[in-house]
Tab-separated table of C-alpha atoms in Angstrom:
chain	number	residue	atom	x	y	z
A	10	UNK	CA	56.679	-13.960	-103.421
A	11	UNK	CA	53.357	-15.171	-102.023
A	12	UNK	CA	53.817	-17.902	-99.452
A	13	UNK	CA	50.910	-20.187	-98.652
A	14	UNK	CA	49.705	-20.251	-94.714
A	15	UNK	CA	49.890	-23.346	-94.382
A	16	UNK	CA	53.568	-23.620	-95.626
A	17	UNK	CA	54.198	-21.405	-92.906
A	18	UNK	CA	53.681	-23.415	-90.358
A	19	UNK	CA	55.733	-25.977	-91.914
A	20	UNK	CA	58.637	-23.675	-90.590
A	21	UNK	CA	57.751	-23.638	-87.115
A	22	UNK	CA	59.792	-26.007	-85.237
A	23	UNK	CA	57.824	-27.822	-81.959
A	24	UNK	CA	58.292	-25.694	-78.606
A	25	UNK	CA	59.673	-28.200	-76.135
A	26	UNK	CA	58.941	-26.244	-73.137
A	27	UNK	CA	55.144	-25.806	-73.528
A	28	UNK	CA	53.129	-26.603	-71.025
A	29	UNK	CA	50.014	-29.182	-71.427
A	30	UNK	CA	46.888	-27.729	-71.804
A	31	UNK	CA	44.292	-27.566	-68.878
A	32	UNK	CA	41.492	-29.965	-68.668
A	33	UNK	CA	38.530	-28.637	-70.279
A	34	UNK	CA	36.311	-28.517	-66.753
A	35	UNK	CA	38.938	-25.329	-66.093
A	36	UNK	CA	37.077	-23.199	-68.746
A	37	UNK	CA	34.411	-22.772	-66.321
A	38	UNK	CA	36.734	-20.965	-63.463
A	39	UNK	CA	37.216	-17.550	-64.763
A	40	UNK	CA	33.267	-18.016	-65.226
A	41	UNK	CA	32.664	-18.856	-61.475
A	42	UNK	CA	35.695	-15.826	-60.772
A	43	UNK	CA	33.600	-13.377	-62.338
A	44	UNK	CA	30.059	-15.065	-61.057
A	45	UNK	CA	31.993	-14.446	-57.460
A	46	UNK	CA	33.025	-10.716	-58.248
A	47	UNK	CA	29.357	-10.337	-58.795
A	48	UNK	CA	28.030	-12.135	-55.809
A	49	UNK	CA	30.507	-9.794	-53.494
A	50	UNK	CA	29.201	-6.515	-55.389
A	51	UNK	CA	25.544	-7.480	-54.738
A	52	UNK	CA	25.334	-9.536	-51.340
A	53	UNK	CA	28.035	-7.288	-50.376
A	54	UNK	CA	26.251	-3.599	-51.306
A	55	UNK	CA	23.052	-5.110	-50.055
A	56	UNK	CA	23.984	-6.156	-46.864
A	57	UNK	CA	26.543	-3.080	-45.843
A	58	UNK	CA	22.973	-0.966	-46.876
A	59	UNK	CA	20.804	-3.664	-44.741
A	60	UNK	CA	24.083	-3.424	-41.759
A	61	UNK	CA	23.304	0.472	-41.911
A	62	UNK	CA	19.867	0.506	-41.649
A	63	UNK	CA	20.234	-1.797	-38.454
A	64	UNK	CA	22.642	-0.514	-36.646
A	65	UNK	CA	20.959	2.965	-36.975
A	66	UNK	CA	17.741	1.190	-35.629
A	67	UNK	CA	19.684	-0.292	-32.768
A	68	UNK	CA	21.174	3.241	-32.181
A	69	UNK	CA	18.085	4.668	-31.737
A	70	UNK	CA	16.962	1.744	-29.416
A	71	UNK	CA	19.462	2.036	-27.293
A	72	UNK	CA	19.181	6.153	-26.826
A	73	UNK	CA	15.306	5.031	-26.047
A	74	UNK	CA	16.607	2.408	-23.659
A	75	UNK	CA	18.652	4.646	-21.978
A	76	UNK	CA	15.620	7.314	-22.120
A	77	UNK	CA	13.881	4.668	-20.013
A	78	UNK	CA	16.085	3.402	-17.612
A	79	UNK	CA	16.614	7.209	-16.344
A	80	UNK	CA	12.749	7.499	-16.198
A	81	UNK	CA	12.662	4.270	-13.951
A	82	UNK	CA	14.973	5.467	-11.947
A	83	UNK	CA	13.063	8.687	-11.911
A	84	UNK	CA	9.964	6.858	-10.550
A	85	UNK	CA	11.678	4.398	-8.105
A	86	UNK	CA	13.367	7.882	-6.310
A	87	UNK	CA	9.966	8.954	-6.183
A	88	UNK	CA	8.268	6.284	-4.896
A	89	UNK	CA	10.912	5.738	-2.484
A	90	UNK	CA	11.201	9.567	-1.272
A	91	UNK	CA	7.269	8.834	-0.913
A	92	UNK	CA	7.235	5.810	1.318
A	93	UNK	CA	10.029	7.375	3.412
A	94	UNK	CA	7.164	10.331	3.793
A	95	UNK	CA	4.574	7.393	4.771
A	96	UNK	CA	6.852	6.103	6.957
A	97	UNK	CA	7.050	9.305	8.971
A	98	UNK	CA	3.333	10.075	8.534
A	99	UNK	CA	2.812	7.101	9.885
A	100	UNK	CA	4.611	7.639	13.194
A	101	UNK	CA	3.370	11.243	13.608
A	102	UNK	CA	-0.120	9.751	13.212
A	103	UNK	CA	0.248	7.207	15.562
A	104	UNK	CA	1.669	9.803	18.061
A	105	UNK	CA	-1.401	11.995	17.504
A	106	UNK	CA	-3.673	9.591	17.325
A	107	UNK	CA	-2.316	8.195	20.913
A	108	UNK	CA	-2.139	11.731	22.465
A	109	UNK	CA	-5.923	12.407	22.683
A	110	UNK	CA	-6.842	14.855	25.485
A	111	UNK	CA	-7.428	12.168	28.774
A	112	UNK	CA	-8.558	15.572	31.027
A	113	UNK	CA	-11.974	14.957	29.987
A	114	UNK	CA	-11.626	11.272	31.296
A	115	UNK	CA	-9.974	12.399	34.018
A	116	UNK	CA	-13.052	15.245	35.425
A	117	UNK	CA	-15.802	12.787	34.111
A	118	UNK	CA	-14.313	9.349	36.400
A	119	UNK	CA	-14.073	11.885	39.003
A	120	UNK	CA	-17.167	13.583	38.785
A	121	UNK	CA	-19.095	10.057	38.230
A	122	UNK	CA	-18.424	9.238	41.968
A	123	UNK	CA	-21.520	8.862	44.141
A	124	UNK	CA	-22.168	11.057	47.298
A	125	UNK	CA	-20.797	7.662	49.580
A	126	UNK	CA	-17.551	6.886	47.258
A	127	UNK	CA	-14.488	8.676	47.530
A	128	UNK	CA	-11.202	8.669	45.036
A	129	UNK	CA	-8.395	6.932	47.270
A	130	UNK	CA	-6.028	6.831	45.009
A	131	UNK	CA	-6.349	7.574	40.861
A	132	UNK	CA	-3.558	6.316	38.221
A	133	UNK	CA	-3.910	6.612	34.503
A	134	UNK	CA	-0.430	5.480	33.128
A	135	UNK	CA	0.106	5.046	29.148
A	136	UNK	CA	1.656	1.868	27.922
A	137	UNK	CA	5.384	2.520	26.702
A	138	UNK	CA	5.241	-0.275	23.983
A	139	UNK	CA	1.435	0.806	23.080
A	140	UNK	CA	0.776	4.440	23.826
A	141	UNK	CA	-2.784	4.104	22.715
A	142	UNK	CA	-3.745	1.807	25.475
A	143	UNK	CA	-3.950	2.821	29.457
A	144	UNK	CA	-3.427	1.150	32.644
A	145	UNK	CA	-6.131	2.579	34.572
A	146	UNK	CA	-6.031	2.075	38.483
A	147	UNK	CA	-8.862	3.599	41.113
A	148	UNK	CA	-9.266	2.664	44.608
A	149	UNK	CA	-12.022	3.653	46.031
A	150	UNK	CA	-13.680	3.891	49.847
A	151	UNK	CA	-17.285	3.226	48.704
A	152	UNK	CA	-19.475	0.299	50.017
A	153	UNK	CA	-21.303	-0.533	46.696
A	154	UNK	CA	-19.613	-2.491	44.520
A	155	UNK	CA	-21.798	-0.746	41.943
A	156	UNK	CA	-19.536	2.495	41.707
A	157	UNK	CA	-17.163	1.032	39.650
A	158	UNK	CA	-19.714	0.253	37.046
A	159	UNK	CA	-21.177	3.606	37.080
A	160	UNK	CA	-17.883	4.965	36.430
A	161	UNK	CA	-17.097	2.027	33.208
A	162	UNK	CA	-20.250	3.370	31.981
A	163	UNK	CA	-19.044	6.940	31.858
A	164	UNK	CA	-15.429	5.601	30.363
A	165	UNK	CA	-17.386	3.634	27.658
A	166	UNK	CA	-19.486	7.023	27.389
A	167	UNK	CA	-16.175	8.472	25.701
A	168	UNK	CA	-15.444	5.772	23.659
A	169	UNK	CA	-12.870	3.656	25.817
A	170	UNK	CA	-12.932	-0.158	26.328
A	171	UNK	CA	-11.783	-1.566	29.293
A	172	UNK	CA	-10.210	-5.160	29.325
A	173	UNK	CA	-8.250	-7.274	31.489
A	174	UNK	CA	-9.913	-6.109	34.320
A	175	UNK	CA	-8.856	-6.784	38.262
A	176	UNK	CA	-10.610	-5.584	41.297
A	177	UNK	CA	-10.385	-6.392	44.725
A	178	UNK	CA	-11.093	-5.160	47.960
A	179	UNK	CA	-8.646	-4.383	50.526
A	180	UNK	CA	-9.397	-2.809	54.306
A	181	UNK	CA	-12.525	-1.549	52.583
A	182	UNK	CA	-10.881	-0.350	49.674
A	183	UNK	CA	-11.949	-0.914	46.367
A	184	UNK	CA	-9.244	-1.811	43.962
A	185	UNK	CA	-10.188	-1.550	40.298
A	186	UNK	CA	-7.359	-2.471	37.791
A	187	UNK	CA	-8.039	-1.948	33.851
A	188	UNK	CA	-6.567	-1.695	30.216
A	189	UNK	CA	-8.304	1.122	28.472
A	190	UNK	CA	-8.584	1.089	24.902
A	191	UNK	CA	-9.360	4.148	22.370
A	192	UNK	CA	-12.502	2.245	20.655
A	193	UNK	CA	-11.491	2.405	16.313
A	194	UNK	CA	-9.059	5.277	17.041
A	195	UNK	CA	-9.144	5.698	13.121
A	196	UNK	CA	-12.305	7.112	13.424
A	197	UNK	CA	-10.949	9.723	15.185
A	198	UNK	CA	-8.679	11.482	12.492
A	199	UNK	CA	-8.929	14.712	14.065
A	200	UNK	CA	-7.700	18.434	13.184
A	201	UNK	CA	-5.596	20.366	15.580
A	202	UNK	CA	-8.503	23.063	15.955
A	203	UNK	CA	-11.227	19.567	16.459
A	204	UNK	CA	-8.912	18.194	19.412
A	205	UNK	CA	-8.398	21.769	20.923
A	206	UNK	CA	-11.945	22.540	21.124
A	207	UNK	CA	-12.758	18.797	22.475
A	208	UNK	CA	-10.474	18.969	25.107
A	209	UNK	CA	-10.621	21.699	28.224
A	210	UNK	CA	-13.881	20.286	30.051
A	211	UNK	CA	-15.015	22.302	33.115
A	212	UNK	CA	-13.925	20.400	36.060
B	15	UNK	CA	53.858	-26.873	-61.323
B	16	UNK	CA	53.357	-25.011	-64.592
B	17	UNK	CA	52.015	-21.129	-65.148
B	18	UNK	CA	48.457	-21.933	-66.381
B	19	UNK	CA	47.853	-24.522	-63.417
B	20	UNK	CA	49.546	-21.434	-60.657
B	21	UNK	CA	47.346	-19.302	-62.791
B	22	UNK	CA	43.887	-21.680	-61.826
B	23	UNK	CA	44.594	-21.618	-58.132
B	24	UNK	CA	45.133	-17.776	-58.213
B	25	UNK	CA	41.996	-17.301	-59.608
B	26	UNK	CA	40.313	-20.050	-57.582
B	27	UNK	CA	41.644	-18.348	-54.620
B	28	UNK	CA	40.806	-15.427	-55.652
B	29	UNK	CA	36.952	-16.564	-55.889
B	30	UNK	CA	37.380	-17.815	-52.359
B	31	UNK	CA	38.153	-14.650	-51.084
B	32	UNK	CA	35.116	-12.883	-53.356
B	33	UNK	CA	32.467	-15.323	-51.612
B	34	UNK	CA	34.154	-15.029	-47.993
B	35	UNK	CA	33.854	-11.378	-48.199
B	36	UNK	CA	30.332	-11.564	-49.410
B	37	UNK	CA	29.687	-14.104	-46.207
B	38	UNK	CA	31.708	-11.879	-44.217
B	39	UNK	CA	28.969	-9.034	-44.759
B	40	UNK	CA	26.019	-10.468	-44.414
B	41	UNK	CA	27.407	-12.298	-41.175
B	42	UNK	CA	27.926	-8.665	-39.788
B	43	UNK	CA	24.346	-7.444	-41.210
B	44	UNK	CA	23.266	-10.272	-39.342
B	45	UNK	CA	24.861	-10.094	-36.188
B	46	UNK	CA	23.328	-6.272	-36.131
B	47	UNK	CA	20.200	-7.611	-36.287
B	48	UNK	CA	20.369	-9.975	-33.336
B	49	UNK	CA	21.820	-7.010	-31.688
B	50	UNK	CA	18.290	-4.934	-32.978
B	51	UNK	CA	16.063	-7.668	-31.827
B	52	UNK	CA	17.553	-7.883	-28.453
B	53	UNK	CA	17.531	-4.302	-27.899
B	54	UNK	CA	13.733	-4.273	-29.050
B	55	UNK	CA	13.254	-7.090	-26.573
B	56	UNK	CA	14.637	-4.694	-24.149
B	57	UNK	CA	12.965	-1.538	-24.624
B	58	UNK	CA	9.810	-3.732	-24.480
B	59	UNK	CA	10.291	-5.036	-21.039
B	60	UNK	CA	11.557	-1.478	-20.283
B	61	UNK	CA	8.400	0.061	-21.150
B	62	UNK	CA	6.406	-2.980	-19.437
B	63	UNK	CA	8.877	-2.250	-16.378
B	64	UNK	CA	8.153	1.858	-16.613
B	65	UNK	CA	4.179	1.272	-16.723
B	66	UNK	CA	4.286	-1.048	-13.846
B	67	UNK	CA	6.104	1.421	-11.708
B	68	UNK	CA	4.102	4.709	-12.644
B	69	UNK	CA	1.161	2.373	-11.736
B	70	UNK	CA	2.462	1.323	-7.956
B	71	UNK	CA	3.663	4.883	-7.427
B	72	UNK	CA	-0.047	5.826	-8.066
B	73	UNK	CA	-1.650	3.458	-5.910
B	74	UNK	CA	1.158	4.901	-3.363
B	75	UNK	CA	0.170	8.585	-3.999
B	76	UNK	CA	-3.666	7.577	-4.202
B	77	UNK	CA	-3.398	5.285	-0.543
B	78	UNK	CA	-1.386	7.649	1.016
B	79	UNK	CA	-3.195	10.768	0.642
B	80	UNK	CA	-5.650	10.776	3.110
B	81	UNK	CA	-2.670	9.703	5.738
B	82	UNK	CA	-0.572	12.695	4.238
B	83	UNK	CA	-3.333	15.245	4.410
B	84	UNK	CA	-4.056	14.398	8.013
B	85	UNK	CA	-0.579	14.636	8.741
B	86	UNK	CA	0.404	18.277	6.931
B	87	UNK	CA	-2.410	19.683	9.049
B	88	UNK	CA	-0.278	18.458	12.201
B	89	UNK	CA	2.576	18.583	11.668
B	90	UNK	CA	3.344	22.871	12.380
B	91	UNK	CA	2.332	21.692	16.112
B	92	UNK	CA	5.365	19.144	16.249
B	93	UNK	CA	8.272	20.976	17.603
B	94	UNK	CA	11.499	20.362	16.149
B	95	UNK	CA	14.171	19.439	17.646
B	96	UNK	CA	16.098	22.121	17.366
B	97	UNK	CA	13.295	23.732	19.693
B	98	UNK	CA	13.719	21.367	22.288
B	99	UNK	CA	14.990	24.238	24.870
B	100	UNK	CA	11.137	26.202	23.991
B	101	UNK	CA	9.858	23.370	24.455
B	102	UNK	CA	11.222	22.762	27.678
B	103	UNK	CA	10.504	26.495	29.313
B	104	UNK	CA	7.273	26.357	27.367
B	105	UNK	CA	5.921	24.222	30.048
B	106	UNK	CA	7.737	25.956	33.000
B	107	UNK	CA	6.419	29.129	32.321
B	108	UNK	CA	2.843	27.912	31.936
B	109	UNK	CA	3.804	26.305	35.113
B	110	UNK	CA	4.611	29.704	36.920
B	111	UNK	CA	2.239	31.401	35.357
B	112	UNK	CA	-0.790	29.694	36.818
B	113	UNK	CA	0.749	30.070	40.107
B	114	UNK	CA	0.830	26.395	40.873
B	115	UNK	CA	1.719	24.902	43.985
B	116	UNK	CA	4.652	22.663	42.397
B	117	UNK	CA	6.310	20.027	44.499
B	118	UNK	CA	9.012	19.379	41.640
B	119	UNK	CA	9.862	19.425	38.442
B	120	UNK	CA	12.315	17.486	36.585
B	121	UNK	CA	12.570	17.528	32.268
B	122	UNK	CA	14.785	15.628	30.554
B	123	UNK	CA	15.143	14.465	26.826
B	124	UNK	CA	14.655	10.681	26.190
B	125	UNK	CA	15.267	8.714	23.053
B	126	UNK	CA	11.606	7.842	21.171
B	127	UNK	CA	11.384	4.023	21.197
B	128	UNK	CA	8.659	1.812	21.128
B	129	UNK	CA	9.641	-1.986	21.359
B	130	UNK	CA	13.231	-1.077	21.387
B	131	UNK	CA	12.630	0.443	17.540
B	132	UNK	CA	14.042	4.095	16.976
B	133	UNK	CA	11.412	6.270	15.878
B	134	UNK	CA	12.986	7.787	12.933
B	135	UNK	CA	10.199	11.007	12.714
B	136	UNK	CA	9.736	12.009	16.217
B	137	UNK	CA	13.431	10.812	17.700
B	138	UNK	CA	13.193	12.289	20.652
B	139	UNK	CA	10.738	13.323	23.672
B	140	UNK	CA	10.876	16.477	26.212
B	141	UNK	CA	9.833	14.747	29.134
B	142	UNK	CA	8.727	16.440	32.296
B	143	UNK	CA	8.016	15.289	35.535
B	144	UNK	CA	5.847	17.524	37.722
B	145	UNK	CA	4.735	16.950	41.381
B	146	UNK	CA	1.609	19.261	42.582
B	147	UNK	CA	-0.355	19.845	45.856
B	148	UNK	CA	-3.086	22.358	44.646
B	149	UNK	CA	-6.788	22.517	44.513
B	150	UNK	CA	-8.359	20.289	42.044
B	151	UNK	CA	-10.427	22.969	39.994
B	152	UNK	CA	-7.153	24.562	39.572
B	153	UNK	CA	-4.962	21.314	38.368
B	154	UNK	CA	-7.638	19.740	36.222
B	155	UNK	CA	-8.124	23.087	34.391
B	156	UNK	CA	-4.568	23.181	34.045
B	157	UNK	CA	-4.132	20.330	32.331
B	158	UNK	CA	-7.144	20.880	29.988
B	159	UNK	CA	-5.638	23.807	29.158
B	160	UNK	CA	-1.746	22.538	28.495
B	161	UNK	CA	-3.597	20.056	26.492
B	162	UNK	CA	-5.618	22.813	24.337
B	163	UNK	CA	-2.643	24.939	24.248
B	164	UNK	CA	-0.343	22.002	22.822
B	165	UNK	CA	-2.233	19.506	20.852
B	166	UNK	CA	0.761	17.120	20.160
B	167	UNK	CA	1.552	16.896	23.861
B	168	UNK	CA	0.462	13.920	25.683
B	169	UNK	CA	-0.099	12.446	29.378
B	170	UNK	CA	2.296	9.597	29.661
B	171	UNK	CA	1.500	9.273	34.003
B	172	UNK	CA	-1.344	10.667	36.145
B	173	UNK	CA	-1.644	10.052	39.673
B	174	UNK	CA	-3.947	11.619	41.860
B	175	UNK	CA	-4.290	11.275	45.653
B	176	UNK	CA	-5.670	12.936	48.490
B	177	UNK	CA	-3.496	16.240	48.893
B	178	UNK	CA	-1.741	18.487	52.088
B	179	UNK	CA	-5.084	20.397	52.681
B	180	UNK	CA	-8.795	19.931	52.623
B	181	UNK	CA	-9.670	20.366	48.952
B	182	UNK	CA	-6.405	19.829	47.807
B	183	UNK	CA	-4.988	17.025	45.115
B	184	UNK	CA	-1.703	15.745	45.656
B	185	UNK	CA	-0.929	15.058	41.359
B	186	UNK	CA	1.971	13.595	39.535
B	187	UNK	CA	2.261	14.185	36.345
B	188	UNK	CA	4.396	12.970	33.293
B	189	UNK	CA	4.292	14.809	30.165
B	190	UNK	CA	5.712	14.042	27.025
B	191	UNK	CA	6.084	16.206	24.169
B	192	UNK	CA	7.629	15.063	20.905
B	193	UNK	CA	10.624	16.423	18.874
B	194	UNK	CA	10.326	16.192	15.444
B	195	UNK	CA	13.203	15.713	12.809
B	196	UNK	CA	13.942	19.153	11.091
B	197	UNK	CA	13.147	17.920	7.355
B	198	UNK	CA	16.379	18.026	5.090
B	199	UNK	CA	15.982	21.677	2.883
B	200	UNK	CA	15.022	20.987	-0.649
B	201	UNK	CA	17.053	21.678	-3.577
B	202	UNK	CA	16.178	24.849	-5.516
């Protein structure tokens, strides 16, 4: 026997137990569940790629950061080696350049004196905090006054300068007191074999 | 609380944790590429930095090497220090040989200090103290010649005054000859 649908439902008793149905604003949330699965595949792939790319880039900017900071510290050794080398250029120079030959000085002061002076007493003493300077002293027995300057003129002959200078007479002595004075000692950047064949003047 | 409302908040939840996850990535992609600009930023001033430097150590090398040439070409006449003793009888023999009449002698070794400074490159000095009564020909050649024969030695005191005999120079003399610092050996 055929039985109509819609007598079936005639023999459905009510379920008491069912639950109200959801609001219809609810339909959209499997909609915005799925909209979200496909925002995490996409942001998600896309940025994990973009975080990849990055960090590989920063990886390789730091190995070239580290490539760098070893070459600065390469250099600054260097340049610091080198100024410790100036440094002690510096002091050998100043030794040599405060060790020129003083024989020649010496013969030509003594050889400038006139027939009617004679060398008393003769002191050339190098300044300890200034070795390039000298404290020059000569007394002399002359009776001209004029000796001394014939004897400046041979000291500035050789390139000296003479300053702070004292003389006095005492019991006919002539006392001459000086600061000598290598004139632009710079000038004078000599090699060993130059200063050996300056120096050694027939007395 | 019924199934189909438990249901709702699953799946709410559930797109909660979808779109936190999708923050949480592109937080991290961005916090790498702070981290990229910074180290940029770095290697920049790094490589500013590096240029700077090979530039000053340049204008070192170029300012220096006059100085440095002048001083290669002296420095084999420096003794060393650990030839202070040749030093020493260096003079003394030159002494004897020239048969000079010698009054004294005295050498000792002194510290190298000028205005109470150390000087690190030439530490010490051989100094020696010599008293002579001889003719003057003979002293003033002698010196010329202790002066040819060591370039890096210098007069630190000369006296001269009338000496014992005629002709004869009564002469003090102070000489100073510097020790140089034995340089450190270089590594291989």
């Amino acid at each position: 026997m055929l039985v109509p649908d819609t007598a079936i439902d005639d023999f459905k008793t009510d379920r008491k137990d069912i639950a109200p149905p959801l609001p219809m604003i609810m339909r959209l949330v499997p909609l915005l569940f799925y909209l979200a699965l496909l925002f995490l595949a996409v942001v998600g792939s896309l940025a994990s790629m973009h975080a990849k790319l990055a960090s590989d880039h920063r990886n390789s900017l730091l190995g070239r950061i580290e490539e760098l900071k070893k070459e600065i510290e390469g250099i600054k050794t260097e340049k610091t080696a080198l100024e410790k080398e100036i440094q002690e250029a510096t002091d050998l120079e100043a030794w040599v350049l405060a060790s020129i030959p003083l024989q020649p000085l010496v013969v030509s002061i003594i050889d400038s004196m006139g027939p009617q002076s004679e060398i008393v007493d003769f002191t050339l003493e190098r300044d300890a905090e200034t070795p390039s300077q000298l404290r020059i002293g000569l007394k002399l027995n002359t009776i001209s006054d004029k000796q001394i300057e014939q004897s400046l003129e041979v000291i500035r002959g050789l390139n000296y300068r003479e300053f702070n200078p004292t003389q006095t007479r005492i019991q006919g002595n002539l006392d001459y007191k000086a600061s000598l004075l290598w004139q632009d000692p710079l000038a004078n950047r000599q090699t060993p074999e130059g200063r050996r064949a300056q120096t050694g003047v027939t007395p | 609380m019924n199934p189909k409302q438990i249901g709702v908040i699953l799946v709410l939840a559930g797109i909660l944790i979808a779109v936190q996850l999708g923050m949480t990535f592109q937080k991290k992609a961005r916090t790498i590429d702070v981290e990229v600009e910074k180290a940029r930023a770095e290697e920049k001033s790094l490589e500013t930095q590096l240029g700077v430097e090979k530039e000053l150590l340049a204008d070192l090398q170029r300012q220096s090497a006059d100085l440095l040439a002048f001083v290669a070409k002296w420095k084999p006449y420096f003794a060393l220090m650990s030839e202070q003793q040749s030093a020493e009888t260096g003079i003394s023999m030159i002494v004897r040989e020239q048969a000079m009449l010698t009054l004294s002698q005295r050498y000792e070794q002194v510290p190298h200090k000028i205005n109470n400074k150390d000087i690190d490159a030439l530490p010490l000095l051989m100094r020696a103290t010599l008293l002579f009564d001889d003719n003057y020909t003979k002293l003033l050649n002698w010196i010329g010649n202790m002066e040819k024969i060591k370039p890096t030695m210098r007069i630190g005191r000369l006296a001269l005054s009338k000496g014992s005999r005629g002709d004869d120079l009564r002469m003090e003399l102070v000489l100073e000859v510097p020790l140089r610092k034995e340089e450190p050996a270089k590594k291989p």
